[in-house]
CSV table of C-alpha atoms and ligand atoms in Angstrom, one decimal:
chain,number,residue,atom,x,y,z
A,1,UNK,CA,95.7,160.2,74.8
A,2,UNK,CA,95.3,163.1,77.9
A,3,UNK,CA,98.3,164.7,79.4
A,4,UNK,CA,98.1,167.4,82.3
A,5,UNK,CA,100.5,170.1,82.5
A,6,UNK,CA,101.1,171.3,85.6
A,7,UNK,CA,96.9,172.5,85.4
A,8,UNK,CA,95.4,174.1,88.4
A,9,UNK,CA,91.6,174.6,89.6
A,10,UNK,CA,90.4,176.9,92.1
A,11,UNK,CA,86.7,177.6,93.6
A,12,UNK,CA,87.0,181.0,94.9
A,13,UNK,CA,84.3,181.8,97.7
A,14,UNK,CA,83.1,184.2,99.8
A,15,UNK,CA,85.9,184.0,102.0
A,16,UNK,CA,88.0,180.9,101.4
A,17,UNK,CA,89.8,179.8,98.1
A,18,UNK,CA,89.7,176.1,97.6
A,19,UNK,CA,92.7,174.9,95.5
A,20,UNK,CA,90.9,171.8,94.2
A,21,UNK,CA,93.6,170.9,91.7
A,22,UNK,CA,97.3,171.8,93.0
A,23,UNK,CA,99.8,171.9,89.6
A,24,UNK,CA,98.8,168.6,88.8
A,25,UNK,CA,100.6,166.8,86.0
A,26,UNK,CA,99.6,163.5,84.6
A,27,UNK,CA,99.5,161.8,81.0
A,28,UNK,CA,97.0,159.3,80.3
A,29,UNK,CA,97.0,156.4,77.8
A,30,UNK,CA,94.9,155.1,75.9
A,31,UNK,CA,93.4,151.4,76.3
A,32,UNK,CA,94.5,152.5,80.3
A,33,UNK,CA,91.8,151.5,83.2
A,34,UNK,CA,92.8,154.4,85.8
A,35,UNK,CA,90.8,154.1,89.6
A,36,UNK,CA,91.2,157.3,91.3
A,37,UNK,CA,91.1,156.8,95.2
A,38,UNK,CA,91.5,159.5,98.4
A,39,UNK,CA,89.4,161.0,101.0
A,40,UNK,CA,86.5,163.1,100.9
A,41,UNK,CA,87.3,166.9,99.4
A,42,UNK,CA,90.2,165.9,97.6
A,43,UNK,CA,89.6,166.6,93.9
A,44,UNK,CA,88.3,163.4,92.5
A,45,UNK,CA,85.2,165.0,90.8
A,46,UNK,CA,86.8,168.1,90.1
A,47,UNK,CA,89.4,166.5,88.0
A,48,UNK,CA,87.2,164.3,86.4
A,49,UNK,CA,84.9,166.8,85.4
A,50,UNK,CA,88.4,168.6,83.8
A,51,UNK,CA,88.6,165.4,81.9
A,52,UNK,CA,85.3,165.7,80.8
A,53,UNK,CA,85.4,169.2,79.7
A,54,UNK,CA,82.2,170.0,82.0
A,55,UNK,CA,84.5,172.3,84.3
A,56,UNK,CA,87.8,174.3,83.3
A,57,UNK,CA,91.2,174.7,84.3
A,58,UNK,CA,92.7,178.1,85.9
A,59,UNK,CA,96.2,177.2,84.6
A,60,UNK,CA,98.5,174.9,82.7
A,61,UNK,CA,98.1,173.1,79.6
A,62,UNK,CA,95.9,170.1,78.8
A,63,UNK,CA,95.7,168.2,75.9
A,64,UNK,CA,93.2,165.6,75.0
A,65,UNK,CA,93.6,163.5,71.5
A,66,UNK,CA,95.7,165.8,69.6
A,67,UNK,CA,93.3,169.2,70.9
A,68,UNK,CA,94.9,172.1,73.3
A,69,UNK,CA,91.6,171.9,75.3
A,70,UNK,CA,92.9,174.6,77.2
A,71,UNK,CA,92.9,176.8,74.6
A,72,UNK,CA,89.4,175.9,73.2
A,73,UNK,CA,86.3,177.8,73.0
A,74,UNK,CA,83.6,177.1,75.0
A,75,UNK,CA,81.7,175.6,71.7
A,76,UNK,CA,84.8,173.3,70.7
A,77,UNK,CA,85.0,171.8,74.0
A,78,UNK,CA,81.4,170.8,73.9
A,79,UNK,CA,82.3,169.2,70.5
A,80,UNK,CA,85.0,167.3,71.3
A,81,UNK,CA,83.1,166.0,74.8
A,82,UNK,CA,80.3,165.2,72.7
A,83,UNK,CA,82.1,163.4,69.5
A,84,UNK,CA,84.6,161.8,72.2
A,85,UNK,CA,83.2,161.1,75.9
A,86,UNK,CA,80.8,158.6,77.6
A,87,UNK,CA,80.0,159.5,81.7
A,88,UNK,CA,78.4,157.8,84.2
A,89,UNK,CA,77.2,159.0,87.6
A,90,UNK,CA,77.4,157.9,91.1
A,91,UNK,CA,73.5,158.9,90.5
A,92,UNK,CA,72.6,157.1,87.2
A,93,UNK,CA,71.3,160.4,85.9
A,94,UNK,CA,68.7,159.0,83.7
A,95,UNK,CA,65.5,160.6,82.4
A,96,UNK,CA,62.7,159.3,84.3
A,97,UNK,CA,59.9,160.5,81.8
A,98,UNK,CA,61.8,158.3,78.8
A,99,UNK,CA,62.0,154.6,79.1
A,100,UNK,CA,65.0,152.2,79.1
A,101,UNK,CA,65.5,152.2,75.0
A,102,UNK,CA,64.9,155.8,74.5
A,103,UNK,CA,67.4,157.1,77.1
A,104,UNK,CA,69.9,154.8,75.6
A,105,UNK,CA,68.5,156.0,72.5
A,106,UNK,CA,69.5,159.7,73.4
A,107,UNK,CA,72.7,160.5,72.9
A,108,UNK,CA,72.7,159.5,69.4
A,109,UNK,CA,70.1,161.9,68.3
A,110,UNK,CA,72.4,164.7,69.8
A,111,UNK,CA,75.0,162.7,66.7
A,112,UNK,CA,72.7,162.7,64.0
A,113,UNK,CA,72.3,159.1,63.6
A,114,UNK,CA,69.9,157.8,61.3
A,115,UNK,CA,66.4,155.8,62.8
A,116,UNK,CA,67.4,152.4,61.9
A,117,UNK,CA,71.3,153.0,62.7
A,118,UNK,CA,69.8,154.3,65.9
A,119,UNK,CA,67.6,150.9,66.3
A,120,UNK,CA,71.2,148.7,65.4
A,121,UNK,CA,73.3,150.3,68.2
A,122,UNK,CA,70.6,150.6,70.9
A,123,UNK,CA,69.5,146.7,70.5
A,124,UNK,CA,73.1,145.8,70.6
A,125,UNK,CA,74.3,147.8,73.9
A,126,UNK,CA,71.0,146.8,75.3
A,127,UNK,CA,72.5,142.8,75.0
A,128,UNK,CA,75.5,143.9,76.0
A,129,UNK,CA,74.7,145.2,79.5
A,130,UNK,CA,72.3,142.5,79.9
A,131,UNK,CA,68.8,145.1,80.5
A,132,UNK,CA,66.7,144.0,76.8
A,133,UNK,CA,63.8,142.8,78.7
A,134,UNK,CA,63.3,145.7,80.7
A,135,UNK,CA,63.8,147.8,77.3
A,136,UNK,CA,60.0,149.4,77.6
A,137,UNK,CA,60.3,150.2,81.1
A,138,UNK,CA,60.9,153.3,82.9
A,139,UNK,CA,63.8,153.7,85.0
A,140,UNK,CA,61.7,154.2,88.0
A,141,UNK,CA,60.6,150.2,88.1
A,142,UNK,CA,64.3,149.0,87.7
A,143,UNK,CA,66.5,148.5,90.4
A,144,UNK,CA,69.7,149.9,91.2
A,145,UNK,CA,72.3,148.1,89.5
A,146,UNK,CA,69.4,148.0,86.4
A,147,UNK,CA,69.5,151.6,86.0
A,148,UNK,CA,73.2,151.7,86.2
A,149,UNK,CA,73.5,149.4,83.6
A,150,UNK,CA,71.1,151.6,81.6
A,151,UNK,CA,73.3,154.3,82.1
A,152,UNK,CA,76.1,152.4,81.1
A,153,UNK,CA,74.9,151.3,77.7
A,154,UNK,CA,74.0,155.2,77.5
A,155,UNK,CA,77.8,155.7,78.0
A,156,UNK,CA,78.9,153.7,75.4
A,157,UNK,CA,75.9,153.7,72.8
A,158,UNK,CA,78.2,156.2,70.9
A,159,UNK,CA,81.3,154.0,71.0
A,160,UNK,CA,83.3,156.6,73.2
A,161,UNK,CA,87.3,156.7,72.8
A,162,UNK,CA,86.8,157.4,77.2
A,163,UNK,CA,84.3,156.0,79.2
A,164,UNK,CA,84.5,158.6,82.9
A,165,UNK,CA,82.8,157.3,85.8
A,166,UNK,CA,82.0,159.2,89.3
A,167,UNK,CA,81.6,156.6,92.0
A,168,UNK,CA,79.8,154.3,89.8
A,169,UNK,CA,79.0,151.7,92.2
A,170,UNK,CA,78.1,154.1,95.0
A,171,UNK,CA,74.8,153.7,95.1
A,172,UNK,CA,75.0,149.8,94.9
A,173,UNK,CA,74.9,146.5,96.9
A,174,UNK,CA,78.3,144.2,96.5
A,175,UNK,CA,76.3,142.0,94.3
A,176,UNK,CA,75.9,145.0,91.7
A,177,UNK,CA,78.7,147.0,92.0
A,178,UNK,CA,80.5,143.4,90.9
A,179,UNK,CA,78.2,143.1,87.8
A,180,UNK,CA,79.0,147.0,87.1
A,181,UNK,CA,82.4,146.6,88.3
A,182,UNK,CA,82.9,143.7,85.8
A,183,UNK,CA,80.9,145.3,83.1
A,184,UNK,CA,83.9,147.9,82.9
A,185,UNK,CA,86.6,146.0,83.3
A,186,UNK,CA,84.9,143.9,79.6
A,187,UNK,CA,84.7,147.3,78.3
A,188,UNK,CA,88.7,147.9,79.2
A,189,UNK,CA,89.6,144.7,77.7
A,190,UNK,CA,87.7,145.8,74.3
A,191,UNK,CA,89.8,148.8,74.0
A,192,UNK,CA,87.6,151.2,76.1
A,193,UNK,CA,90.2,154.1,78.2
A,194,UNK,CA,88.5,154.3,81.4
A,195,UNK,CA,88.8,156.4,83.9
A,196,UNK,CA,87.1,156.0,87.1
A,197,UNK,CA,86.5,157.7,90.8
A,198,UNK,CA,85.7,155.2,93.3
A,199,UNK,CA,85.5,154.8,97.2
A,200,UNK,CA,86.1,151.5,97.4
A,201,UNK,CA,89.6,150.1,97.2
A,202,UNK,CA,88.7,147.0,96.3
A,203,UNK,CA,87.3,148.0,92.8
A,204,UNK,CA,91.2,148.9,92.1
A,205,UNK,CA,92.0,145.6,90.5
A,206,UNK,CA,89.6,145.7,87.9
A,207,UNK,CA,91.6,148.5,86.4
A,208,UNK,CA,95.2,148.6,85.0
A,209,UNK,CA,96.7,151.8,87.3
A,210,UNK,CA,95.7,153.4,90.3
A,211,UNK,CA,96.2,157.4,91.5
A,212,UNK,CA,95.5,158.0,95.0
A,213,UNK,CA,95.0,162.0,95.4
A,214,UNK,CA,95.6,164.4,98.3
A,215,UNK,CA,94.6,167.8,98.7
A,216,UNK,CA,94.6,168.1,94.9
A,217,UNK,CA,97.8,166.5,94.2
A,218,UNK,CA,99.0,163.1,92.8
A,219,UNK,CA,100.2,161.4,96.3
A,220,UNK,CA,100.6,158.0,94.6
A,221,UNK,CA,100.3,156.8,91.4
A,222,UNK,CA,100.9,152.8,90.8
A,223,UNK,CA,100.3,150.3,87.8
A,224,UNK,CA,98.1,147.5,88.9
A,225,UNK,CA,99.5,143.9,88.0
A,226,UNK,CA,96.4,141.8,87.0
A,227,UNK,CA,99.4,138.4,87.5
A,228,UNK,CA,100.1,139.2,91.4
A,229,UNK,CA,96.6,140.3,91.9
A,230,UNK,CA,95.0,137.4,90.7
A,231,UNK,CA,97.5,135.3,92.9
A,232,UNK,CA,96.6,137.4,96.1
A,233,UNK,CA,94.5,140.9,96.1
A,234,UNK,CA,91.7,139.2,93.9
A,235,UNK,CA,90.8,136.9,96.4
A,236,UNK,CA,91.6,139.5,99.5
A,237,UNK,CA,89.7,142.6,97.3
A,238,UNK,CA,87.6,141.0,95.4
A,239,UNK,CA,86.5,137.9,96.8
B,1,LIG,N1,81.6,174.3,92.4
B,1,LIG,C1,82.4,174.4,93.5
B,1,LIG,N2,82.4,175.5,94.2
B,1,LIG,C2,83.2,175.7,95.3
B,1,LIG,N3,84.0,174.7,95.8
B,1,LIG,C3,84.0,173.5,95.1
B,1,LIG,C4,83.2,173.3,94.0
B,1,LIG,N4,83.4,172.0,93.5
B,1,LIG,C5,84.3,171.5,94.4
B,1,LIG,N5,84.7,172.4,95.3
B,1,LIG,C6,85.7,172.2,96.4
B,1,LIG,O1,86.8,171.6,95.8
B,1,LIG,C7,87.4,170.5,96.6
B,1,LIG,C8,87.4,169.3,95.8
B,1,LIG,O2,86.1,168.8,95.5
B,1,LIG,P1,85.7,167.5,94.8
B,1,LIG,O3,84.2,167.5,94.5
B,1,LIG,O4,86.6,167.4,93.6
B,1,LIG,O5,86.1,166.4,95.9
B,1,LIG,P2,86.0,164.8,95.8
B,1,LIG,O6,87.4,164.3,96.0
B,1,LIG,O7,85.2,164.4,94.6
B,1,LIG,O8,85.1,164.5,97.1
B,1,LIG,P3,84.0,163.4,97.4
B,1,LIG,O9,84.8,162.1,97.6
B,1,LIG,O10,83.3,163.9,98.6
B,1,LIG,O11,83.1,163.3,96.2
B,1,LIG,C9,86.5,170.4,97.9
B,1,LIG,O12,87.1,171.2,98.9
B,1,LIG,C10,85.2,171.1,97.4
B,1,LIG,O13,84.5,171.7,98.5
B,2,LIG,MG1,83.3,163.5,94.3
């Protein structure tokens, strides 16, 4: 689905250049459930964001269904991001002048969708992440974990081939960083590719691989057996 060749990204500053990606080369599959793990500074966001197509690459090659992304206009990579990717933020990044339904409601204007299509998909994700009584409110009067979940079904209203998530549960209790945490893993197990940054190494076994980064290079990069982990990590990780 995504392969990195050899890609590098730099932030060039007034003194310093930070290599935040190092010649990084990676292929992704899809129907994968990838945790990205390492300390502080490393290049989590920064290759996410790549994924994304919100920041670009200085070098290398990166392809993404079929597209040279690296060799994309501007315009093209918004098109594909938009036809193609759901996010969600450490920060739920919702509007807080628009009210549960209408935020979810959002991204599908941006597609064109018809009113009562529009009505279909919203009333279904709204089920689906649990949040249809609190469909009138404002994000403001819902709590953490309800606003990520809002955010969620604002991911996947559009039925995205990859579903990226910065720290997702980063701004939540255990109680709902579970919910979330489980939330994605359903959304794996439909078919969703996800690809996730997380703090928290005991979110790894909710996804199928793991990539543990180091001053923007792959130091470790491991397939997660659900078998053995239900056996031991699950109840060490995750309770
Ligand atoms: N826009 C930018 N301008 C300059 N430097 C940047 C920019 N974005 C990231 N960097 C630098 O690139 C490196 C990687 O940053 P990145 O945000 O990817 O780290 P991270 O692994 O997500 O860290 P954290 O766990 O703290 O979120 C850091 O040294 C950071 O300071
Ligand atoms: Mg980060």
């Amino acid at each position: 689905m995504i392969t990195f060749n050899n890609i590098s990204r730099s932030f060039i500053g007034d003194e310093v250049e930070t290599v935040a990606i190092d010649n990084m080369s990676l292929t992704i599959n899809k129907g994968e459930f990838l945790s990205i793990l390492g300390p502080s500074g490393c290049g989590k966001s920064t290759l996410l964001n790549v994924l994304g197509m919100l920041d670009s690459i200085d070098q290398g090659g990166f392809s993404f269904i079929g597209h040279q992304v690296d060799q994309c206009s501007e315009k093209q990579r918004a098109e594909l991001r938009k036809q193609h990717i759901g996010f969600i933020f450490q920060s739920f990044n919702l509007i807080d002048e628009l009210t549960v339904e209408q935020n979810i409601e959002l991204p599908l204007y941006y597609h064109k969708v018809p009113k009562e299509e529009r009505k279909r998909l919203v009333d279904k994700v709204l089920q689906r992440v649990d949040i249809a009584h609190r469909r009138k409110h404002l994000p403001a009067k819902l709590s953490g974990g309800q606003q990520q979940r809002v955010a969620i079904a604002r991911a996947i209203v559009t039925q995205p081939d990859l579903i990226l998530a910065d720290e997702p549960t980063g701004n939540l209790d255990s109680k709902n960083s579970e919910q979330v945490m489980g939330l994605l893993q359903e959304l794996n197990q439909e078919g969703s590719t996800i690809v996730m940054v997380t703090h928290a190494p005991e979110h790894v076994c909710y996804g199928t691989r793991v990539l543990e980064l180091l001053d923007g290079k792959v130091l470790k990069d491991e397939s997660v057996q659900q078998e053995t982990l239900a056996a031991d990590l699950t109840e060490v990780a995750c309770g």
